[in-house]
Amino acid sequence: MGWFKRLKEGINTRRKKVIPDGVWYMCPDCRTAITSKEHAQNYYVCLTEDCLYHTRIGSAEYFDIIFDGRRTYLFDNLVSKDFLNFKDLKTYEDRLVAAKEKTNLNDAITVARGKVNRLDLVVAAMDFKFIGGSMGSVVGEKIALSIDYCLEHKVPFLLISKSGGARMMESAFSLMQMAKTASRLTRLAKAKIPYFSMMTDPTTGGVTASYAMLGDINFAEPKALIGFAGPRVIKETIKKDLPAGFQTSEFLLDHGFLDFIVHRKDLKQKIGDLLHLFRPAKEKESGEETEKVEVPVKVEANKEEKVIKKEKT
Amino acid sequence: MVFLDFERPIEELFQQLQDLIALNEKSDVDMSEQITALENQIKATRKELYSNLSGWQKVQLSRHPERPYTLYYIETMCKKFVELHGDRCYGDDKAIVGGFGSLDGQTVMFIGHQKGVNTKMRQYRNFGMANPEGYRKALRLMKLAERFNKPVVCLIDTPGAFPGLEAEERGQAEAIARNLFEMAQLNVPIICVVIGEGASGGALGIGVGDRIFMMENTWYSVISPESCSSILWRSWDYKEQAAEALKLTPQHMLDFKLIDGIIKEPVGGAHSNAEEMAKILKRHIKKELTELSIIDCEQRIEQRIEKFGRMGEYETIAIAEQKTEKEPLS
């Protein structure tokens, strides 16, 4: 709380103070500033209670939040290539090089295996920073390989979508990734291995219209943009302004396309609960084990916070 | 007759021919020789023009206002056809049609995008842009075909799934995703043919099958050249370049092994001889259905999934250090 309150609106401060990057974080939604440290500790969620803006985070952050600790990266050896010699204002080749440099990632999706509250899980998480999280051949192949891996090892699969849609620079190849991933998912369903689809801000286009909507459980982070056509395209088509809250997680929940919305701080617990509930019958037999699993949940959650703190300091 | 801009040489010759015929009728001089010569010249010019079409020209042809649409093909190919309506959930989409037809005695479930033949009908058909209930109707019909062990033929011709407010409310994405998932494991043979425009998820929503074909003057892409131009070039004026860059022609698609074959069109495009086109299509479908019907059902589904599984181009690199087990420890 400040001592003084500004009475007049619209007073312009002449000189902007330069603050080194990374010390403060300002919520783009409610404009509240908090320290980056606090922000990270709060799972990159705005602290203001009625805002709760979930900042876009990458695959590494999700892995930190979800997994108990150790994780093994899978299929990291696949990289995109400009096989169509695609050129718009820039070449696809240049875009790839720039994206790799900027993100230090090989493509728009990263896959890892680890444990969540001691239960095995394979997580594939998309990175929006890599060419808008667009889905090309590598994204499709990595998802297909993850499904094969889950089938072989009988491990549940969680896919965190965060994407603008298909990667135009791979033309029909990227379109076919929709069919490739969706058809491969039928095998997972047939083998009765659970597939959880989590949608984060934003999930649109071909990604929504394929694997993102095909989870045994579909859920999302609060206030995420989720849809097929982008809001701009729809606005141009209907030539009217879009209603408030259109294409948000809450809108989708309301229209019956999501099972639930989960706050990032409850994410690990929720996934842990799902994994627990989806376990095959024989593992559930002893009542003792159920108790056992419940206990470490809190311990892990505490440790989790520490982990994030450490990383950011 | 409607001529496209690149058909101007033919248009001129055609005009000359019309004049000549008119003149021939009026005067006593026999000009049949000149008429035949001119007709041959038109044929030759047309053949030459059509043998080397650019991506954008194929796009233009696929949208030719006289091009035959799904219902024309079904009604020309089948002696009997019963159109079926509705998704049993919300409504009946006019942009996707379907029903049982008899292809020389073999019952086939036909499903396809339908465009309108005149301004009023184009609006009625929503320009071939389906809403979720269209995809759900398609799925209902496929399930019906599966129950009675009838093969499915999908005819694709859409500028995309409809990007509207209600479409989003009713789950456009979910409807398309569900179709991809269910078509991948449908127990009966599925043949898909792009008969006009094949744009994006709207096309793929009825485009997963054992065999995928494209007619000669069509295109299939992740996005229409216009939208691609507006996004990547930030202007609508680069549609020609976008069409080239997207490599969306049937020949490209075949070279990439994303489709199984190209169906030849009569010289001058499907619209120049629609009846002949329907005959060619019918022959093609019958041949493919015979081949597919002898494959065991489980095996056919496996092959279908594997076929799409092979689609994709990427490189594998050696990872210097195995990026594993990183724990940001306390």
PDB file of C-alpha atoms in Angstrom, chain A residues 33 40 49 77 86 105 109 117 136 144 186 217 248 295:
ATOM      1  CA  ALA A  33       3.535  -5.835 -10.301  1.00  0.00           C
ATOM      2  CA  ALA A  40       7.782 -18.077 -10.065  1.00  0.00           C
ATOM      3  CA  GLU A  49      -7.139 -13.010  -6.218  1.00  0.00           C
ATOM      4  CA  ASN A  77      16.916 -36.246 -31.375  1.00  0.00           C
ATOM      5  CA  PHE A  86       9.389 -22.811 -48.082  1.00  0.00           C
ATOM      6  CA  LEU A 105      14.793 -26.271 -27.868  1.00  0.00           C
ATOM      7  CA  ILE A 109       7.236 -30.099 -28.225  1.00  0.00           C
ATOM      8  CA  ASN A 117       3.162 -38.716  -6.700  1.00  0.00           C
ATOM      9  CA  GLY A 136       4.812 -29.800 -37.953  1.00  0.00           C
ATOM     10  CA  ALA A 144       3.240 -40.742 -32.236  1.00  0.00           C
ATOM     11  CA  THR A 186      -6.985 -45.067 -31.231  1.00  0.00           C
ATOM     12  CA  ILE A 217     -10.144 -36.430 -19.884  1.00  0.00           C
ATOM     13  CA  THR A 248     -12.035 -19.166 -23.090  1.00  0.00           C
ATOM     14  CA  VAL A 295       1.006 -39.172   2.412  1.00  0.00           C
TER      15      VAL A 295
END
